[in-house]
């Protein structure tokens, strides 16, 4: 245990300066703003993280430092959020952005709050049916990303995906790229820059390097690749459900809409890019370009 000598007023100011120094470094994406011990501890709690070169891991750590400075974590219903919990979320949220660097954190600029719930999130719903009757009910969710934030996450579900390595199905038989944190943050990326009330559609704002030379053609290409992969996924889900064909590797929930397909694809891409490339090569190449993966030229 480390003991701190009593330094009176001077010690107080020193600690304040240390804290502000750390904050200043964190805001500028200095990876050392996250203490070594904390980083290693949380890093080891995520054994499924892809193998990374030291420089790549340093970039991820820098992103996490800046991310933690920009976001506010809180716990619902008395859940106390500590540094370990916040960093566990930060690493997963920043993982897809690590090749793009600090500028990609702008994709998360539309919200500040991240709320961890001690159980599944209960979201009140209000729906008007075709007859005009209003139905009010509660929906249980693992997480939710709302336009303008906050992002809500069920902490047991976050831990569940951590404990299962994020890649192993409960049966243990087949690798599945589930990851709740990446899923919800992918929705945030999808919603970034959209007009208020405009629903996510799996077509996020494209980075400038993807828009050259023709922005309209680039957006059309994105949509075409996404929808072609979604159609194929829906076909595989239907074959499984109706005719007993093997279940698709990608989460069947992705078949429900283009927005969910994008979120599910981002989960799988971040957790097991190689497997997604086998299942959906064109979509993987598109995500490579979006997330600036260094191998993208080889896969396109
Ligand atoms: Zn979703």
mmCIF file of C-alpha atoms and ligand atoms in Angstrom:
data_model
loop_
_atom_site.group_PDB
_atom_site.id
_atom_site.type_symbol
_atom_site.label_atom_id
_atom_site.label_comp_id
_atom_site.label_asym_id
_atom_site.label_seq_id
_atom_site.Cartn_x
_atom_site.Cartn_y
_atom_site.Cartn_z
ATOM 1 C CA UNK A 1 0.000 0.000 0.000
ATOM 2 C CA UNK A 2 1.298 3.462 -0.822
ATOM 3 C CA UNK A 3 1.051 6.007 1.976
ATOM 4 C CA UNK A 4 0.977 9.726 1.315
ATOM 5 C CA UNK A 5 2.939 11.921 3.742
ATOM 6 C CA UNK A 6 0.955 14.661 5.453
ATOM 7 C CA UNK A 7 2.056 17.845 3.760
ATOM 8 C CA UNK A 8 -0.662 20.180 5.016
ATOM 9 C CA UNK A 9 -1.718 22.986 2.704
ATOM 10 C CA UNK A 10 1.269 22.440 0.408
ATOM 11 C CA UNK A 11 0.317 18.784 0.008
ATOM 12 C CA UNK A 12 -3.245 19.754 -0.821
ATOM 13 C CA UNK A 13 -2.092 22.069 -3.591
ATOM 14 C CA UNK A 14 0.359 19.489 -4.861
ATOM 15 C CA UNK A 15 -2.364 16.876 -5.143
ATOM 16 C CA UNK A 16 -4.622 19.420 -6.857
ATOM 17 C CA UNK A 17 -1.867 20.209 -9.348
ATOM 18 C CA UNK A 18 -1.259 16.514 -9.947
ATOM 19 C CA UNK A 19 -4.943 15.997 -10.595
ATOM 20 C CA UNK A 20 -5.137 18.953 -12.959
ATOM 21 C CA UNK A 21 -1.913 17.868 -14.651
ATOM 22 C CA UNK A 22 -3.456 14.480 -15.281
ATOM 23 C CA UNK A 23 -6.640 16.082 -16.584
ATOM 24 C CA UNK A 24 -4.653 18.409 -18.853
ATOM 25 C CA UNK A 25 -2.703 15.474 -20.253
ATOM 26 C CA UNK A 26 -5.825 13.357 -20.646
ATOM 27 C CA UNK A 27 -7.650 16.074 -22.574
ATOM 28 C CA UNK A 28 -4.762 16.143 -25.060
ATOM 29 C CA UNK A 29 -4.845 12.403 -25.518
ATOM 30 C CA UNK A 30 -1.750 11.630 -23.445
ATOM 31 C CA UNK A 31 -1.918 7.879 -22.735
ATOM 32 C CA UNK A 32 0.059 8.259 -19.489
ATOM 33 C CA UNK A 33 -2.891 10.154 -18.022
ATOM 34 C CA UNK A 34 -4.328 6.684 -17.350
ATOM 35 C CA UNK A 35 -2.169 5.046 -14.647
ATOM 36 C CA UNK A 36 -0.278 1.930 -15.800
ATOM 37 C CA UNK A 37 -1.778 -0.290 -13.106
ATOM 38 C CA UNK A 38 -5.358 0.673 -13.952
ATOM 39 C CA UNK A 39 -4.779 0.211 -17.679
ATOM 40 C CA UNK A 40 -3.218 -3.241 -17.273
ATOM 41 C CA UNK A 41 -5.910 -4.364 -14.866
ATOM 42 C CA UNK A 42 -8.774 -3.413 -17.179
ATOM 43 C CA UNK A 43 -6.919 -4.543 -20.310
ATOM 44 C CA UNK A 44 -6.612 -8.012 -18.818
ATOM 45 C CA UNK A 45 -10.331 -8.059 -18.071
ATOM 46 C CA UNK A 46 -10.907 -7.910 -21.849
ATOM 47 C CA UNK A 47 -9.009 -10.963 -23.132
ATOM 48 C CA UNK A 48 -10.847 -10.891 -26.456
ATOM 49 C CA UNK A 49 -9.331 -7.549 -27.495
ATOM 50 C CA UNK A 50 -7.585 -8.024 -30.840
ATOM 51 C CA UNK A 51 -3.813 -8.419 -30.747
ATOM 52 C CA UNK A 52 -2.316 -4.950 -31.019
ATOM 53 C CA UNK A 53 1.146 -3.579 -31.706
ATOM 54 C CA UNK A 54 2.435 -1.489 -28.750
ATOM 55 C CA UNK A 55 1.951 1.702 -30.791
ATOM 56 C CA UNK A 56 -1.638 0.707 -31.601
ATOM 57 C CA UNK A 57 -2.418 0.001 -27.950
ATOM 58 C CA UNK A 58 -0.885 3.347 -27.030
ATOM 59 C CA UNK A 59 -3.226 5.055 -29.494
ATOM 60 C CA UNK A 60 -6.191 3.255 -27.929
ATOM 61 C CA UNK A 61 -5.053 4.324 -24.463
ATOM 62 C CA UNK A 62 -4.684 7.933 -25.630
ATOM 63 C CA UNK A 63 -8.191 7.824 -27.080
ATOM 64 C CA UNK A 64 -9.550 6.455 -23.802
ATOM 65 C CA UNK A 65 -7.834 9.233 -21.834
ATOM 66 C CA UNK A 66 -9.445 11.906 -23.990
ATOM 67 C CA UNK A 67 -12.780 10.059 -24.046
ATOM 68 C CA UNK A 68 -12.901 9.877 -20.250
ATOM 69 C CA UNK A 69 -12.272 13.616 -20.056
ATOM 70 C CA UNK A 70 -15.207 14.350 -22.350
ATOM 71 C CA UNK A 71 -17.768 12.006 -20.856
ATOM 72 C CA UNK A 72 -19.673 11.917 -17.598
ATOM 73 C CA UNK A 73 -20.370 8.547 -16.059
ATOM 74 C CA UNK A 74 -23.138 8.036 -13.545
ATOM 75 C CA UNK A 75 -24.808 5.067 -11.920
ATOM 76 C CA UNK A 76 -28.580 4.611 -11.801
ATOM 77 C CA UNK A 77 -30.428 3.337 -8.735
ATOM 78 C CA UNK A 78 -27.449 3.740 -6.428
ATOM 79 C CA UNK A 79 -24.879 1.945 -8.607
ATOM 80 C CA UNK A 80 -21.458 3.427 -7.819
ATOM 81 C CA UNK A 81 -19.239 3.839 -10.883
ATOM 82 C CA UNK A 82 -15.493 3.542 -10.254
ATOM 83 C CA UNK A 83 -12.471 4.148 -12.506
ATOM 84 C CA UNK A 84 -12.275 0.473 -13.435
ATOM 85 C CA UNK A 85 -15.880 0.439 -14.671
ATOM 86 C CA UNK A 86 -15.504 3.696 -16.616
ATOM 87 C CA UNK A 87 -12.311 2.503 -18.301
ATOM 88 C CA UNK A 88 -13.889 -0.855 -19.152
ATOM 89 C CA UNK A 89 -16.577 1.005 -21.085
ATOM 90 C CA UNK A 90 -14.097 3.509 -22.548
ATOM 91 C CA UNK A 91 -11.810 0.832 -24.018
ATOM 92 C CA UNK A 92 -14.704 -0.870 -25.790
ATOM 93 C CA UNK A 93 -16.225 2.417 -26.984
ATOM 94 C CA UNK A 94 -12.874 3.622 -28.339
ATOM 95 C CA UNK A 95 -11.703 0.309 -29.826
ATOM 96 C CA UNK A 96 -13.338 0.853 -33.251
ATOM 97 C CA UNK A 97 -11.842 4.373 -33.455
ATOM 98 C CA UNK A 98 -8.232 3.485 -32.675
ATOM 99 C CA UNK A 99 -6.956 3.733 -36.266
ATOM 100 C CA UNK A 100 -8.675 7.077 -36.873
ATOM 101 C CA UNK A 101 -7.297 8.706 -33.744
ATOM 102 C CA UNK A 102 -8.520 11.601 -31.621
ATOM 103 C CA UNK A 103 -10.464 13.330 -34.395
ATOM 104 C CA UNK A 104 -12.875 10.378 -34.522
ATOM 105 C CA UNK A 105 -13.987 11.131 -30.960
ATOM 106 C CA UNK A 106 -16.091 13.844 -32.608
ATOM 107 C CA UNK A 107 -18.443 11.001 -33.579
ATOM 108 C CA UNK A 108 -19.346 10.838 -29.881
ATOM 109 C CA UNK A 109 -19.670 14.609 -29.430
ATOM 110 C CA UNK A 110 -23.480 14.625 -29.533
ATOM 111 C CA UNK A 111 -23.752 13.358 -25.964
ATOM 112 C CA UNK A 112 -21.860 13.542 -22.692
ATOM 113 C CA UNK A 113 -23.653 11.208 -20.284
ATOM 114 C CA UNK A 114 -23.141 7.462 -19.935
ATOM 115 C CA UNK A 115 -25.465 5.888 -17.371
ATOM 116 C CA UNK A 116 -24.730 2.428 -15.987
ATOM 117 C CA UNK A 117 -27.735 0.535 -14.653
ATOM 118 C CA UNK A 118 -27.533 -2.219 -12.014
ATOM 119 C CA UNK A 119 -29.959 -4.370 -14.046
ATOM 120 C CA UNK A 120 -31.653 -4.229 -17.434
ATOM 121 C CA UNK A 121 -32.725 -0.746 -18.427
ATOM 122 C CA UNK A 122 -36.453 -0.069 -18.067
ATOM 123 C CA UNK A 123 -37.471 2.331 -20.817
ATOM 124 C CA UNK A 124 -40.968 3.833 -20.702
ATOM 125 C CA UNK A 125 -42.635 3.620 -24.131
ATOM 126 C CA UNK A 126 -45.624 5.418 -25.599
ATOM 127 C CA UNK A 127 -47.080 4.131 -28.841
ATOM 128 C CA UNK A 128 -50.084 5.187 -30.908
ATOM 129 C CA UNK A 129 -51.669 2.278 -32.791
ATOM 130 C CA UNK A 130 -53.486 2.438 -36.140
ATOM 131 C CA UNK A 131 -56.797 3.106 -34.365
ATOM 132 C CA UNK A 132 -55.238 6.113 -32.608
ATOM 133 C CA UNK A 133 -55.177 4.420 -29.200
ATOM 134 C CA UNK A 134 -52.166 5.328 -27.043
ATOM 135 C CA UNK A 135 -50.372 2.402 -25.421
ATOM 136 C CA UNK A 136 -47.953 3.018 -22.558
ATOM 137 C CA UNK A 137 -45.654 0.266 -21.401
ATOM 138 C CA UNK A 138 -42.162 -0.427 -20.078
ATOM 139 C CA UNK A 139 -39.567 -2.111 -22.237
ATOM 140 C CA UNK A 140 -36.611 -3.983 -20.765
ATOM 141 C CA UNK A 141 -33.408 -3.274 -22.625
ATOM 142 C CA UNK A 142 -29.744 -4.231 -22.350
ATOM 143 C CA UNK A 143 -28.876 -0.699 -23.394
ATOM 144 C CA UNK A 144 -30.047 2.281 -25.352
ATOM 145 C CA UNK A 145 -28.478 5.109 -27.302
ATOM 146 C CA UNK A 146 -30.625 8.191 -27.697
ATOM 147 C CA UNK A 147 -30.112 11.157 -29.947
ATOM 148 C CA UNK A 148 -28.334 13.762 -27.838
ATOM 149 C CA UNK A 149 -27.647 11.133 -25.195
ATOM 150 C CA UNK A 150 -27.179 9.776 -22.695
ATOM 151 C CA UNK A 151 -26.119 6.215 -23.502
ATOM 152 C CA UNK A 152 -27.707 3.723 -21.113
ATOM 153 C CA UNK A 153 -26.018 0.399 -20.390
ATOM 154 C CA UNK A 154 -27.012 -2.518 -18.203
ATOM 155 C CA UNK A 155 -23.872 -3.127 -16.165
ATOM 156 C CA UNK A 156 -24.474 -6.895 -15.744
ATOM 157 C CA UNK A 157 -24.819 -7.184 -19.536
ATOM 158 C CA UNK A 158 -21.583 -5.225 -20.028
ATOM 159 C CA UNK A 159 -19.868 -7.579 -17.591
ATOM 160 C CA UNK A 160 -21.491 -10.586 -19.279
ATOM 161 C CA UNK A 161 -19.912 -9.718 -22.595
ATOM 162 C CA UNK A 162 -16.637 -9.089 -20.801
ATOM 163 C CA UNK A 163 -16.714 -12.391 -18.932
ATOM 164 C CA UNK A 164 -17.635 -14.337 -22.047
ATOM 165 C CA UNK A 165 -14.750 -12.767 -23.820
ATOM 166 C CA UNK A 166 -17.191 -11.011 -26.127
ATOM 167 C CA UNK A 167 -16.664 -13.779 -28.682
ATOM 168 C CA UNK A 168 -18.124 -16.963 -27.296
ATOM 169 C CA UNK A 169 -21.771 -17.874 -27.473
ATOM 170 C CA UNK A 170 -23.387 -19.135 -24.250
ATOM 171 C CA UNK A 171 -23.307 -22.629 -25.764
ATOM 172 C CA UNK A 172 -19.585 -22.232 -26.263
ATOM 173 C CA UNK A 173 -19.984 -23.883 -29.647
ATOM 174 C CA UNK A 174 -19.677 -20.967 -31.974
ATOM 175 C CA UNK A 175 -17.945 -17.633 -31.874
ATOM 176 C CA UNK A 176 -20.396 -14.739 -31.953
ATOM 177 C CA UNK A 177 -19.358 -11.131 -32.162
ATOM 178 C CA UNK A 178 -21.621 -9.728 -29.477
ATOM 179 C CA UNK A 179 -20.623 -6.610 -27.616
ATOM 180 C CA UNK A 180 -23.213 -4.376 -25.979
ATOM 181 C CA UNK A 181 -20.949 -1.348 -25.514
ATOM 182 C CA UNK A 182 -19.783 -1.322 -29.139
ATOM 183 C CA UNK A 183 -23.384 -1.881 -30.287
ATOM 184 C CA UNK A 184 -24.742 1.181 -28.467
ATOM 185 C CA UNK A 185 -21.811 3.373 -29.445
ATOM 186 C CA UNK A 186 -22.263 2.297 -33.080
ATOM 187 C CA UNK A 187 -25.802 3.690 -32.847
ATOM 188 C CA UNK A 188 -24.268 6.942 -31.557
ATOM 189 C CA UNK A 189 -21.956 7.022 -34.605
ATOM 190 C CA UNK A 190 -24.979 6.398 -36.851
ATOM 191 C CA UNK A 191 -26.942 9.235 -35.188
ATOM 192 C CA UNK A 192 -24.036 11.694 -35.241
ATOM 193 C CA UNK A 193 -24.769 14.628 -37.488
ATOM 194 C CA UNK A 194 -28.342 13.570 -38.245
ATOM 195 C CA UNK A 195 -31.119 16.112 -37.855
ATOM 196 C CA UNK A 196 -33.094 16.023 -34.626
ATOM 197 C CA UNK A 197 -35.738 13.332 -34.893
ATOM 198 C CA UNK A 198 -34.107 11.673 -37.893
ATOM 199 C CA UNK A 199 -33.869 7.978 -37.122
ATOM 200 C CA UNK A 200 -30.556 6.151 -37.505
ATOM 201 C CA UNK A 201 -30.418 4.239 -40.789
ATOM 202 C CA UNK A 202 -27.048 2.514 -40.827
ATOM 203 C CA UNK A 203 -25.610 5.294 -42.981
ATOM 204 C CA UNK A 204 -23.383 7.446 -40.775
ATOM 205 C CA UNK A 205 -21.629 10.648 -41.824
ATOM 206 C CA UNK A 206 -18.719 9.449 -43.929
ATOM 207 C CA UNK A 207 -15.187 10.689 -43.203
ATOM 208 C CA UNK A 208 -13.774 13.131 -45.753
ATOM 209 C CA UNK A 209 -11.329 10.568 -47.154
ATOM 210 C CA UNK A 210 -14.239 8.306 -48.097
ATOM 211 C CA UNK A 211 -16.140 11.068 -49.844
ATOM 212 C CA UNK A 212 -13.495 11.720 -52.503
ATOM 213 C CA UNK A 213 -13.859 12.209 -55.399
ATOM 214 C CA UNK A 214 -17.674 12.177 -55.478
ATOM 215 C CA UNK A 215 -19.533 12.515 -52.129
ATOM 216 C CA UNK A 216 -22.921 11.548 -53.587
ATOM 217 C CA UNK A 217 -21.520 8.427 -55.230
ATOM 218 C CA UNK A 218 -19.713 7.533 -51.991
ATOM 219 C CA UNK A 219 -22.932 7.758 -49.953
ATOM 220 C CA UNK A 220 -24.844 5.713 -52.545
ATOM 221 C CA UNK A 221 -22.089 3.098 -52.516
ATOM 222 C CA UNK A 222 -22.226 2.895 -48.704
ATOM 223 C CA UNK A 223 -25.959 2.374 -48.761
ATOM 224 C CA UNK A 224 -25.764 -0.218 -51.559
ATOM 225 C CA UNK A 225 -23.082 -2.303 -49.787
ATOM 226 C CA UNK A 226 -24.913 -2.123 -46.443
ATOM 227 C CA UNK A 227 -28.259 -3.126 -47.915
ATOM 228 C CA UNK A 228 -26.781 -5.931 -50.035
ATOM 229 C CA UNK A 229 -25.182 -7.414 -46.895
ATOM 230 C CA UNK A 230 -28.421 -6.908 -44.947
ATOM 231 C CA UNK A 231 -30.430 -8.681 -47.650
ATOM 232 C CA UNK A 232 -28.002 -11.600 -47.535
ATOM 233 C CA UNK A 233 -28.192 -11.676 -43.716
ATOM 234 C CA UNK A 234 -31.997 -11.651 -43.822
ATOM 235 C CA UNK A 235 -31.906 -14.511 -46.311
ATOM 236 C CA UNK A 236 -29.683 -16.560 -43.974
ATOM 237 C CA UNK A 237 -31.874 -15.767 -40.952
ATOM 238 C CA UNK A 238 -35.001 -16.831 -42.867
ATOM 239 C CA UNK A 239 -33.343 -20.070 -44.037
ATOM 240 C CA UNK A 240 -32.446 -20.829 -40.418
ATOM 241 C CA UNK A 241 -35.833 -19.975 -38.938
ATOM 242 C CA UNK A 242 -38.021 -21.539 -41.644
ATOM 243 C CA UNK A 243 -35.969 -24.434 -42.943
ATOM 244 C CA UNK A 244 -33.572 -25.299 -40.113
ATOM 245 C CA UNK A 245 -30.429 -24.198 -41.940
ATOM 246 C CA UNK A 246 -27.441 -23.390 -39.683
ATOM 247 C CA UNK A 247 -27.865 -20.123 -37.768
ATOM 248 C CA UNK A 248 -25.953 -17.223 -39.317
ATOM 249 C CA UNK A 249 -22.821 -16.227 -37.440
ATOM 250 C CA UNK A 250 -23.931 -12.608 -37.265
ATOM 251 C CA UNK A 251 -26.563 -11.811 -34.635
ATOM 252 C CA UNK A 252 -30.040 -12.381 -36.101
ATOM 253 C CA UNK A 253 -31.178 -9.172 -34.395
ATOM 254 C CA UNK A 254 -29.289 -7.313 -37.122
ATOM 255 C CA UNK A 255 -31.969 -8.405 -39.591
ATOM 256 C CA UNK A 256 -34.567 -6.145 -37.946
ATOM 257 C CA UNK A 257 -33.454 -2.882 -39.592
ATOM 258 C CA UNK A 258 -30.534 -1.214 -41.396
ATOM 259 C CA UNK A 259 -29.653 0.667 -38.175
ATOM 260 C CA UNK A 260 -29.512 -2.541 -36.118
ATOM 261 C CA UNK A 261 -27.586 -4.271 -38.887
ATOM 262 C CA UNK A 262 -24.962 -1.516 -38.838
ATOM 263 C CA UNK A 263 -24.669 -1.753 -35.017
ATOM 264 C CA UNK A 264 -24.448 -5.557 -35.058
ATOM 265 C CA UNK A 265 -21.889 -5.428 -37.891
ATOM 266 C CA UNK A 266 -19.755 -2.928 -35.931
ATOM 267 C CA UNK A 267 -19.825 -5.262 -32.906
ATOM 268 C CA UNK A 268 -18.721 -8.226 -34.984
ATOM 269 C CA UNK A 269 -16.157 -6.161 -36.888
ATOM 270 C CA UNK A 270 -14.524 -4.921 -33.684
ATOM 271 C CA UNK A 271 -14.541 -8.288 -31.937
ATOM 272 C CA UNK A 272 -13.687 -10.641 -34.817
ATOM 273 C CA UNK A 273 -12.906 -8.764 -38.027
ATOM 274 C CA UNK A 274 -11.435 -11.830 -39.742
ATOM 275 C CA UNK A 275 -14.642 -13.821 -39.298
ATOM 276 C CA UNK A 276 -16.814 -10.956 -40.514
ATOM 277 C CA UNK A 277 -14.580 -10.731 -43.601
ATOM 278 C CA UNK A 278 -15.449 -14.363 -44.374
ATOM 279 C CA UNK A 279 -19.161 -13.798 -43.806
ATOM 280 C CA UNK A 280 -19.526 -10.380 -45.454
ATOM 281 C CA UNK A 281 -16.349 -9.388 -47.355
ATOM 282 C CA UNK A 282 -17.724 -6.256 -49.039
ATOM 283 C CA UNK A 283 -19.199 -4.953 -45.803
ATOM 284 C CA UNK A 284 -15.926 -5.608 -43.983
ATOM 285 C CA UNK A 285 -14.010 -3.692 -46.651
ATOM 286 C CA UNK A 286 -16.460 -0.815 -46.226
ATOM 287 C CA UNK A 287 -16.002 -0.819 -42.450
ATOM 288 C CA UNK A 288 -12.227 -1.006 -42.986
ATOM 289 C CA UNK A 289 -12.434 2.218 -44.961
ATOM 290 C CA UNK A 290 -14.748 3.835 -42.400
ATOM 291 C CA UNK A 291 -12.582 2.940 -39.400
ATOM 292 C CA UNK A 292 -9.310 3.424 -41.359
ATOM 293 C CA UNK A 293 -8.099 -0.111 -40.745
ATOM 294 C CA UNK A 294 -4.471 -0.431 -41.944
ATOM 295 C CA UNK A 295 -5.261 -3.641 -43.862
ATOM 296 C CA UNK A 296 -8.045 -2.025 -45.843
ATOM 297 C CA UNK A 297 -6.106 -1.802 -49.092
ATOM 298 C CA UNK A 298 -5.568 -5.571 -48.984
ATOM 299 C CA UNK A 299 -9.235 -6.363 -48.445
ATOM 300 C CA UNK A 300 -10.739 -3.989 -50.993
HETATM 301 ZN ZN1 LIG B 1 -29.535 -1.629 -31.285
#
